[in-house]
Coordinates of C-alpha atoms in Angstrom, one line a residue:
X9 CA 90.0 146.6 108.1
X10 CA 93.5 145.2 109.0
X11 CA 94.0 141.5 109.4
X12 CA 96.2 140.3 112.3
X13 CA 97.6 136.8 112.6
X14 CA 99.7 135.3 115.4
X15 CA 103.1 134.6 113.9
X16 CA 105.1 131.9 115.5
X17 CA 108.2 133.4 113.9
X18 CA 107.9 136.6 115.9
X19 CA 105.8 135.2 118.8
X20 CA 103.4 138.2 118.3
X21 CA 100.2 139.1 116.6
X22 CA 101.4 140.8 113.4
X23 CA 99.4 142.7 110.9
X24 CA 99.2 140.6 107.7
X25 CA 100.9 142.3 104.8
X26 CA 100.7 140.1 101.7
X27 CA 103.5 140.0 99.1
X28 CA 100.8 140.3 96.5
X29 CA 97.2 141.0 97.6
X30 CA 95.9 139.4 94.4
X31 CA 97.6 136.1 95.2
X32 CA 98.4 135.3 98.8
X33 CA 100.6 132.2 98.8
X34 CA 99.4 129.7 101.5
X35 CA 101.1 126.4 102.2
X36 CA 99.7 123.8 104.6
X37 CA 101.3 120.6 105.8
X38 CA 99.0 117.8 104.8
X39 CA 98.3 114.3 106.0
X40 CA 100.6 111.2 106.0
X41 CA 98.2 108.8 104.4
X42 CA 99.0 105.6 106.3
X43 CA 95.8 105.5 108.4
X44 CA 92.6 107.4 109.0
X45 CA 92.9 111.0 110.2
X46 CA 91.8 111.3 113.8
X47 CA 89.7 114.2 114.9
X48 CA 92.7 116.0 116.4
X49 CA 94.3 116.0 113.0
X50 CA 91.1 117.3 111.5
X51 CA 91.0 120.2 114.0
X52 CA 94.1 121.6 112.3
X53 CA 92.6 121.5 108.9
X54 CA 89.4 123.3 110.2
X55 CA 91.6 126.1 111.5
X56 CA 93.4 126.3 108.1
X57 CA 90.0 126.4 106.4
X58 CA 89.0 129.4 108.7
X59 CA 92.2 131.2 107.6
X60 CA 91.4 130.6 103.9
X61 CA 87.8 131.9 104.4
X62 CA 89.0 134.9 106.3
X63 CA 91.6 135.8 103.6
X64 CA 88.8 135.6 100.9
X65 CA 86.4 137.7 102.9
X66 CA 89.1 140.3 103.3
X67 CA 89.2 140.6 99.5
X68 CA 92.5 138.9 99.0
X69 CA 93.3 136.5 96.2
X70 CA 94.8 133.1 97.2
X71 CA 96.6 130.0 96.0
X72 CA 96.3 127.3 98.6
X73 CA 98.8 124.4 98.4
X74 CA 98.9 121.2 100.5
X75 CA 101.1 118.2 100.4
X76 CA 100.2 114.6 100.8
X77 CA 103.0 112.5 102.4
X78 CA 102.9 109.1 100.9
X79 CA 106.6 108.1 101.5
X80 CA 109.4 108.9 103.9
X81 CA 107.6 109.8 107.1
X82 CA 109.2 107.7 109.8
X83 CA 107.5 106.9 113.1
X84 CA 109.4 109.8 114.7
X85 CA 109.7 113.2 113.0
X86 CA 113.4 113.0 113.8
X87 CA 114.5 110.2 111.4
X88 CA 113.8 107.3 113.8
X89 CA 111.6 104.2 113.6
X90 CA 110.1 102.7 110.4
X91 CA 108.5 104.3 107.4
X92 CA 104.8 104.7 108.4
X93 CA 103.7 103.7 104.9
X94 CA 105.7 100.5 105.1
X95 CA 104.2 99.7 108.5
X96 CA 100.7 100.2 107.1
X97 CA 101.6 98.0 104.1
X98 CA 102.6 95.2 106.5
X99 CA 99.6 95.7 108.7
X100 CA 97.0 95.6 106.0
X101 CA 98.8 93.3 103.5
X102 CA 98.5 95.8 100.7
X103 CA 101.1 97.7 98.6
X104 CA 102.1 101.2 99.9
X105 CA 100.5 102.7 96.9
X106 CA 97.2 101.0 97.6
X107 CA 97.5 102.2 101.2
X108 CA 98.2 105.8 100.2
X109 CA 95.3 105.9 97.7
X110 CA 92.8 104.5 100.1
X111 CA 93.7 106.8 103.1
X112 CA 94.1 109.9 100.9
X113 CA 90.5 109.4 99.6
X114 CA 89.3 108.8 103.1
X115 CA 91.0 112.0 104.3
X116 CA 89.4 114.2 101.7
X117 CA 86.0 112.5 102.3
X118 CA 86.3 113.6 105.9
X119 CA 87.2 117.1 104.8
X120 CA 84.2 117.3 102.6
X121 CA 81.9 116.2 105.4
X122 CA 83.4 118.9 107.6
X123 CA 82.9 121.6 105.1
X124 CA 86.7 122.1 104.6
X125 CA 87.5 123.7 101.3
X126 CA 89.9 121.6 99.2
X127 CA 93.3 123.2 98.5
X128 CA 93.7 124.6 94.9
X129 CA 96.8 122.3 94.6
X130 CA 97.3 119.0 96.3
X131 CA 100.8 117.6 95.7
X132 CA 102.0 114.0 96.5
X133 CA 105.5 113.4 97.7
X134 CA 106.0 110.4 95.4
X135 CA 105.2 112.6 92.4
X136 CA 107.9 115.2 93.2
X137 CA 111.1 113.1 93.7
X138 CA 112.9 115.1 91.0
X139 CA 112.2 118.4 92.8
X140 CA 113.5 117.0 96.1
X141 CA 116.7 115.7 94.4
X142 CA 117.2 119.2 92.9
X143 CA 117.0 120.8 96.3
X144 CA 119.3 118.3 97.9
X145 CA 121.8 118.9 95.1
X146 CA 121.5 122.7 95.8
X147 CA 122.3 122.1 99.4
X148 CA 125.3 119.9 98.5
X149 CA 126.7 122.7 96.3
X150 CA 126.1 125.2 99.2
X151 CA 128.2 123.0 101.5
X152 CA 125.4 122.4 104.0
X153 CA 124.8 118.8 103.2
X154 CA 127.1 115.8 103.7
X155 CA 127.4 112.1 103.0
X156 CA 127.8 109.5 105.8
X157 CA 127.1 105.9 106.3
X158 CA 129.3 103.4 104.4
X159 CA 129.8 102.7 100.7
X160 CA 126.5 104.2 99.6
X161 CA 125.9 106.9 102.3
X162 CA 122.9 108.8 103.3
X163 CA 122.7 112.5 102.7
X164 CA 122.4 114.7 105.8
X165 CA 121.8 118.4 106.5
X166 CA 124.5 119.9 108.7
X167 CA 122.6 122.1 111.1
X168 CA 125.9 123.6 112.4
X169 CA 126.3 125.3 109.0
X170 CA 123.0 127.1 109.5
X171 CA 123.7 129.5 112.4
X172 CA 120.0 130.5 113.0
X173 CA 118.9 126.8 113.2
X174 CA 117.6 127.2 116.8
X175 CA 115.9 130.6 116.3
X176 CA 112.4 129.4 115.2
X177 CA 111.8 127.0 118.1
X178 CA 113.7 129.4 120.5
X179 CA 115.3 126.4 122.2
X180 CA 119.0 125.6 122.6
X181 CA 120.3 122.9 120.3
X182 CA 120.6 120.5 123.3
X183 CA 116.8 120.8 124.0
X184 CA 115.9 120.4 120.3
X185 CA 117.9 117.2 120.3
X186 CA 116.0 115.8 123.2
X187 CA 113.6 113.0 122.3
X188 CA 115.8 112.0 119.3
X189 CA 116.7 108.9 121.4
X190 CA 117.9 106.6 118.7
X191 CA 121.4 108.1 118.1
X192 CA 122.5 107.9 114.5
X193 CA 126.2 107.4 114.5
X194 CA 126.4 108.9 111.0
X195 CA 125.3 112.3 112.2
X196 CA 127.8 115.0 112.9
X197 CA 125.4 116.8 115.2
X198 CA 122.4 115.4 117.1
X199 CA 120.0 117.8 115.3
X200 CA 121.2 117.0 111.8
X201 CA 118.5 115.3 109.7
X202 CA 118.4 113.0 106.7
X203 CA 117.7 114.5 103.2
X204 CA 118.0 111.2 101.4
X205 CA 118.1 107.6 102.7
X206 CA 120.0 105.2 100.5
X207 CA 119.1 101.5 100.8
X208 CA 122.7 100.5 101.6
X209 CA 123.6 103.4 103.8
X210 CA 120.5 103.3 106.0
X211 CA 118.7 100.7 108.1
X212 CA 116.0 100.2 105.5
X213 CA 117.5 97.9 102.9
X214 CA 114.1 96.3 102.1
X215 CA 112.2 99.6 101.6
X216 CA 109.5 99.0 98.9
X217 CA 109.1 102.6 97.8
X218 CA 112.5 103.5 96.3
X219 CA 113.9 105.6 93.5
X220 CA 117.2 105.9 91.6
X221 CA 119.1 109.1 92.6
X222 CA 122.5 110.6 92.2
X223 CA 123.4 109.2 95.6
X224 CA 122.1 105.7 95.0
X225 CA 118.7 103.9 95.1
X226 CA 116.7 105.1 98.1
X227 CA 113.9 107.4 99.2
X228 CA 113.7 111.0 100.5
X229 CA 113.6 112.1 104.1
X230 CA 110.3 113.6 105.3
X231 CA 111.3 117.2 105.8
X232 CA 112.6 117.9 102.2
X233 CA 109.2 117.3 100.5
X234 CA 107.5 120.3 101.9
X235 CA 110.3 122.7 101.0
X236 CA 110.6 121.3 97.5
X237 CA 106.9 121.3 96.7
X238 CA 106.1 124.6 98.3
X239 CA 108.8 126.2 96.3
X240 CA 107.7 124.6 93.1
X241 CA 104.1 125.8 93.3
X242 CA 104.4 129.0 95.3
X243 CA 107.9 130.3 94.4
X244 CA 110.8 131.2 96.6
X245 CA 109.0 133.6 98.9
X246 CA 105.8 132.5 100.6
X247 CA 103.2 134.5 102.6
X248 CA 101.9 131.9 105.1
X249 CA 102.9 128.4 106.2
X250 CA 100.5 126.4 108.5
X251 CA 100.6 123.2 110.5
X252 CA 100.1 121.7 114.0
X253 CA 102.0 123.1 117.0
X254 CA 104.0 119.8 117.2
X255 CA 105.8 120.8 113.9
X256 CA 107.5 123.8 115.4
X257 CA 110.5 122.1 117.1
X258 CA 111.5 119.6 114.4
X259 CA 109.6 119.6 111.0
X260 CA 109.2 123.3 110.5
X261 CA 112.6 124.1 112.0
X262 CA 114.1 121.8 109.5
X263 CA 112.1 123.1 106.6
X264 CA 113.3 126.7 107.4
X265 CA 116.9 125.5 107.6
X266 CA 117.0 123.6 104.3
X267 CA 114.9 126.1 102.4
X268 CA 116.7 129.2 103.4
X269 CA 120.1 127.5 103.1
X270 CA 119.2 126.7 99.5
X271 CA 117.5 129.9 98.5
X272 CA 119.8 132.3 100.4
X273 CA 117.0 134.4 101.8
X274 CA 114.0 134.4 104.1
X275 CA 111.4 131.9 102.9
X276 CA 108.1 132.4 104.8
X277 CA 106.7 135.6 106.3
X278 CA 104.1 134.2 108.6
X279 CA 104.0 130.8 110.4
X280 CA 100.6 129.7 111.9
X281 CA 100.2 126.7 114.2
X282 CA 97.1 125.1 115.6
X283 CA 97.0 123.6 119.1
X284 CA 96.2 120.1 120.1
X285 CA 92.8 118.5 120.6
X286 CA 93.1 116.8 124.1
X287 CA 91.6 113.8 125.7
X288 CA 91.6 113.2 129.4
X289 CA 95.0 111.5 129.1
X290 CA 96.7 114.1 126.9
X291 CA 96.8 114.9 123.2
X292 CA 95.3 112.6 120.7
X293 CA 97.8 110.5 118.8
X294 CA 97.7 107.5 116.4
X295 CA 100.8 106.1 118.1
X296 CA 98.7 105.3 121.2
X297 CA 96.7 102.8 119.2
X298 CA 93.1 103.8 119.8
X299 CA 92.1 107.1 118.4
X300 CA 88.8 108.8 117.4
X301 CA 88.0 109.1 113.8
X302 CA 85.2 111.2 112.3
X303 CA 83.4 108.1 111.4
X304 CA 83.3 107.1 115.0
X305 CA 81.8 110.4 115.8
X306 CA 79.2 109.8 113.1
X307 CA 78.5 106.3 114.4
X308 CA 77.8 107.8 117.8
X309 CA 74.9 109.8 116.2
X310 CA 76.6 113.2 115.6
X311 CA 76.9 115.1 112.4
X312 CA 80.4 116.1 111.2
X313 CA 79.2 119.7 111.5
X314 CA 78.6 119.2 115.2
X315 CA 82.3 118.5 115.6
X316 CA 83.2 121.5 113.4
X317 CA 81.0 123.7 115.6
X318 CA 82.8 122.4 118.7
X319 CA 86.1 123.4 117.1
X320 CA 84.8 126.9 116.5
X321 CA 84.0 127.3 120.2
X322 CA 87.8 127.4 121.0
X323 CA 90.5 129.6 119.6
X324 CA 92.7 127.6 117.2
X325 CA 95.9 128.5 119.3
X326 CA 94.4 127.1 122.5
X327 CA 94.0 123.4 123.4
X328 CA 90.5 122.0 123.1
X329 CA 89.5 119.4 125.6
X330 CA 87.3 116.8 123.8
X331 CA 84.4 115.0 125.6
X332 CA 81.1 113.6 124.5
X333 CA 79.5 116.1 126.8
X334 CA 81.1 119.1 125.0
X335 CA 80.1 117.5 121.7
X336 CA 76.5 117.3 123.0
X337 CA 76.5 121.0 123.8
X338 CA 77.9 121.8 120.3
X339 CA 75.2 119.6 118.7
X340 CA 72.5 121.4 120.7
X341 CA 73.8 124.8 119.7
X342 CA 74.3 123.9 116.0
X343 CA 70.9 122.2 115.7
X344 CA 69.2 125.2 117.2
X345 CA 70.8 127.3 114.5
X346 CA 69.5 125.0 111.9
X347 CA 65.9 125.1 113.3
X348 CA 66.0 128.9 113.6
X349 CA 67.2 129.2 110.1
X350 CA 64.4 127.0 108.9
X351 CA 61.8 129.1 110.7
X352 CA 63.3 132.3 109.3
X353 CA 63.4 131.0 105.7
X354 CA 59.8 130.0 105.9
X355 CA 58.8 133.5 107.3
X356 CA 61.1 135.5 105.0
X357 CA 59.3 137.9 102.7
X358 CA 61.6 137.1 99.8
X359 CA 64.6 139.1 98.8
X360 CA 65.1 142.1 101.1
X361 CA 67.9 144.6 101.4
X362 CA 70.3 144.3 104.3
X363 CA 69.8 147.0 106.8
X364 CA 72.7 149.2 108.1
X365 CA 72.3 147.5 111.5
X366 CA 72.8 144.0 110.0
X367 CA 75.8 145.3 108.0
X368 CA 77.3 146.6 111.3
X369 CA 76.9 143.1 112.8
X370 CA 78.5 141.5 109.8
X371 CA 81.4 143.9 110.1
X372 CA 81.8 142.9 113.8
X373 CA 81.8 139.3 112.8
X374 CA 84.5 139.8 110.2
X375 CA 86.5 141.9 112.7
X376 CA 86.6 139.0 115.1
X377 CA 87.9 136.7 112.4
X378 CA 90.4 139.2 111.3
X379 CA 91.7 139.4 114.8
X380 CA 93.7 136.2 114.5
X381 CA 90.7 134.0 113.5
X382 CA 88.8 134.5 116.8
X383 CA 86.0 132.1 116.0
X384 CA 84.6 132.1 119.6
X385 CA 84.0 135.9 119.5
X386 CA 82.5 135.5 116.0
X387 CA 80.1 132.9 117.3
X388 CA 79.1 135.2 120.2
X389 CA 78.5 138.1 117.7
X390 CA 76.3 135.7 115.7
X391 CA 74.2 134.5 118.6
X392 CA 73.8 138.0 120.1
X393 CA 72.4 139.1 116.7
X394 CA 70.1 136.1 116.3
X395 CA 68.6 136.7 119.7
X396 CA 68.0 140.4 119.0
X397 CA 64.2 140.8 118.4
X398 CA 64.8 144.3 117.0
X399 CA 66.4 142.7 113.9
X400 CA 64.2 141.6 111.1
X401 CA 64.0 138.0 109.8
X402 CA 65.7 139.2 106.6
X403 CA 68.5 140.8 108.6
X404 CA 69.0 137.6 110.7
X405 CA 69.3 135.5 107.5
X406 CA 71.8 137.9 106.0
X407 CA 73.9 137.7 109.2
X408 CA 73.6 133.9 109.3
X409 CA 74.7 133.7 105.6
X410 CA 77.7 135.9 106.4
X411 CA 78.6 133.7 109.4
X412 CA 78.3 130.6 107.2
X413 CA 80.7 132.2 104.7
X414 CA 83.2 133.1 107.4
X415 CA 82.9 130.0 109.7
X416 CA 81.8 127.3 107.3
X417 CA 78.5 126.4 109.1
X418 CA 77.4 124.0 106.4
X419 CA 75.5 126.2 104.0
X420 CA 72.7 126.6 106.6
X421 CA 69.4 126.3 104.6
X422 CA 70.9 128.0 101.5
X423 CA 70.1 124.9 99.4
X424 CA 68.9 121.4 99.9
X425 CA 69.5 118.0 98.3
X426 CA 67.0 116.6 95.9
X427 CA 65.2 113.7 97.5
X428 CA 64.2 110.5 95.7
X429 CA 60.6 110.0 94.7
X430 CA 60.3 107.3 97.5
X431 CA 61.5 109.7 100.2
X432 CA 59.2 112.4 98.9
X433 CA 56.3 109.9 99.1
X434 CA 57.2 109.0 102.7
X435 CA 57.3 112.7 103.7
X436 CA 53.9 113.3 102.1
X437 CA 52.5 110.2 103.8
X438 CA 53.7 111.3 107.2
X439 CA 52.1 114.7 106.8
X440 CA 48.8 113.1 105.9
X441 CA 49.1 110.7 108.8
X442 CA 49.7 113.6 111.2
X443 CA 46.7 115.5 109.8
X444 CA 44.5 112.4 110.3
X445 CA 46.0 111.8 113.8
X446 CA 47.2 108.4 112.7
X447 CA 50.1 108.6 115.1
X448 CA 51.1 104.9 114.7
X449 CA 51.7 105.4 110.9
X450 CA 53.4 108.8 111.5
X451 CA 55.8 107.1 113.9
X452 CA 56.6 104.3 111.4
X453 CA 57.4 106.9 108.8
X454 CA 59.6 109.0 111.2
X455 CA 61.6 105.9 112.2
X456 CA 62.3 105.1 108.5
X457 CA 63.3 108.7 107.7
X458 CA 65.6 108.9 110.7
X459 CA 67.3 105.7 109.5
X460 CA 68.2 107.3 106.2
X461 CA 69.4 110.6 107.7
X462 CA 66.3 112.7 107.5
X463 CA 65.3 114.4 110.7
X464 CA 61.9 116.1 111.3
X465 CA 60.7 119.1 113.3
X466 CA 56.9 119.2 113.7
X467 CA 54.9 122.4 114.1
X468 CA 51.2 123.0 114.1
X469 CA 51.3 124.4 110.6
X470 CA 53.3 121.5 109.2
X471 CA 56.7 119.7 109.4
X472 CA 60.2 120.6 108.2
X473 CA 63.0 118.2 107.5
X474 CA 66.8 118.5 107.4
X475 CA 69.7 116.2 106.8
X476 CA 71.2 114.6 109.9
X477 CA 73.6 111.8 110.8
X478 CA 72.6 108.3 109.8
X479 CA 72.4 106.2 113.0
X480 CA 74.0 102.8 113.2
X481 CA 71.6 100.0 112.3
X482 CA 72.0 96.3 111.9
X483 CA 70.9 94.8 108.5
X484 CA 67.9 93.3 110.2
X485 CA 66.9 96.6 111.7
X486 CA 67.2 98.3 108.3
X487 CA 65.1 95.6 106.7
X488 CA 62.4 95.8 109.4
X489 CA 62.1 99.6 109.1
X490 CA 62.0 99.6 105.3
X491 CA 59.4 96.8 105.3
X492 CA 57.3 98.6 107.9
X493 CA 57.4 101.9 106.0
X494 CA 56.4 100.1 102.7
X495 CA 53.6 98.2 104.3
X496 CA 52.2 101.3 106.1
X497 CA 52.4 103.2 102.8
X498 CA 50.5 100.5 101.0
X499 CA 47.9 100.2 103.8
X500 CA 47.2 103.9 103.6
X501 CA 46.8 104.1 99.8
X502 CA 50.2 105.5 98.8
X503 CA 51.8 104.1 95.7
X504 CA 55.5 104.1 95.0
X505 CA 57.5 104.2 91.8
X506 CA 58.5 100.9 90.2
X507 CA 60.4 98.7 92.7
X508 CA 59.6 101.1 95.5
X509 CA 59.8 98.4 98.2
X510 CA 63.3 97.4 97.3
X511 CA 64.4 101.0 96.8
X512 CA 63.3 101.8 100.3
X513 CA 65.8 99.3 101.5
X514 CA 68.5 100.5 99.1
X515 CA 68.1 104.0 100.4
X516 CA 68.4 102.9 104.0
X517 CA 71.6 101.0 103.0
X518 CA 73.0 104.2 101.5
X519 CA 72.9 103.0 97.9
X520 CA 70.4 105.5 96.5
X521 CA 70.6 108.7 98.6
X522 CA 73.5 110.8 97.3
X523 CA 75.6 112.6 99.9
X524 CA 74.4 116.3 100.0
X525 CA 76.8 119.1 99.1
X526 CA 76.3 120.3 102.7
X527 CA 75.7 117.9 105.5
X528 CA 72.9 119.5 107.5
X529 CA 70.5 122.4 107.8
X530 CA 68.4 121.7 104.7
X531 CA 64.8 122.5 105.2
X532 CA 61.6 122.1 103.3
X533 CA 58.2 123.4 104.5
X534 CA 55.4 120.8 104.4
X535 CA 51.7 120.8 105.3

């Protein structure tokens, strides 16, 4: 089955022909770690995760590289404004290195919660200054870089020396220069960009993050890092380069120019770009001040997987309008999947062969993803199959497992976290209370379990549980629910392990219950 991807380079859906099927070379632009990622940023990484999963399901080997920008990214992509890391350092009264470490860890924590596979190689800009210097030196030797700006000048890329500079964005140079409003008098052409800022030749004499270089003490421009690191880890010819649609006109245009000017040949075969997540007033942006983080979504009572599911309902190249109503719809659909999976797991007769009909459905699902990552069509194939009464439970589970592999649905009921003895006791006590029609006690236990992120689905034959978002609670509410659960357990003859009462509060505070490997859809039959 052929794989087709929309290639920004050709503005067409092209058949993907890897350089080496055993090792597809994938580079993705990573975060600038000066603040939390907003959910619009995270939508791009979800689309790149779908690409990676699709390549793997197509039987292709893969090396996935992503950079982390921890220096040199100014407020504007076009060499204007202040360094974002320096601004964050001032804002939080921490060193740029502390800022970078904190927000990098926060970014990857968000990715884990969303089921995004971590790149095989994560490379930080600050750890690759030598590689950037080498590429800048190459550009100087090729005559496409120049010095300008006083006694210790900056180093610029001369876009007039790269005749195809405007080809990628398909805009005239005058249009590409629009928005670069702070004219740099050192530039020969408005579209030229900085490869290396020196402290004396630039407007950043007090820059904290700085390195000695052949051109004087300073720091790299933003665009050079991706070219240098991608080439180091993936070689001089790359299969796929990904990023957000906002990178086309400046960042990726500049990457192509400097990379191909240095290497002397075509650098990347396929360029993929994800569209914006939009609010009512336009695209989401940190520069506007207020922005939605994944933690805010969690605090509102949603699972990270509800947001991932919402992203799957729109094609990655189309804008996605975010609203709490649309997230409610995604939650309802995703939770229904989880409950259905729970029912089927309980009813499954054990290991069963996959029928030819189920294999056909799985092939249709893969065909949708191999048609430019068409996740909305893949979801429709999944739901059509799950509603088909002619398919056996075993077939439906096989189809769901394939969809999980392709779409990253959170490992739906494939495994479950190990609960602490205290939580196992609360679950058992609630089953007993329901059996004895002690509804008051059952409600106390449910309230406590909900507080620690355990949701319940009751049926005549018993109850099942699955991991869900932990709702916001004040310390007093947490304490009240933990004490009520402990007192009710004691009153009804249940004993807890040593220090059980204090452990109930520790669990509700998040100190004892480890984060599961997959955020939702774990089920355990009780009763």
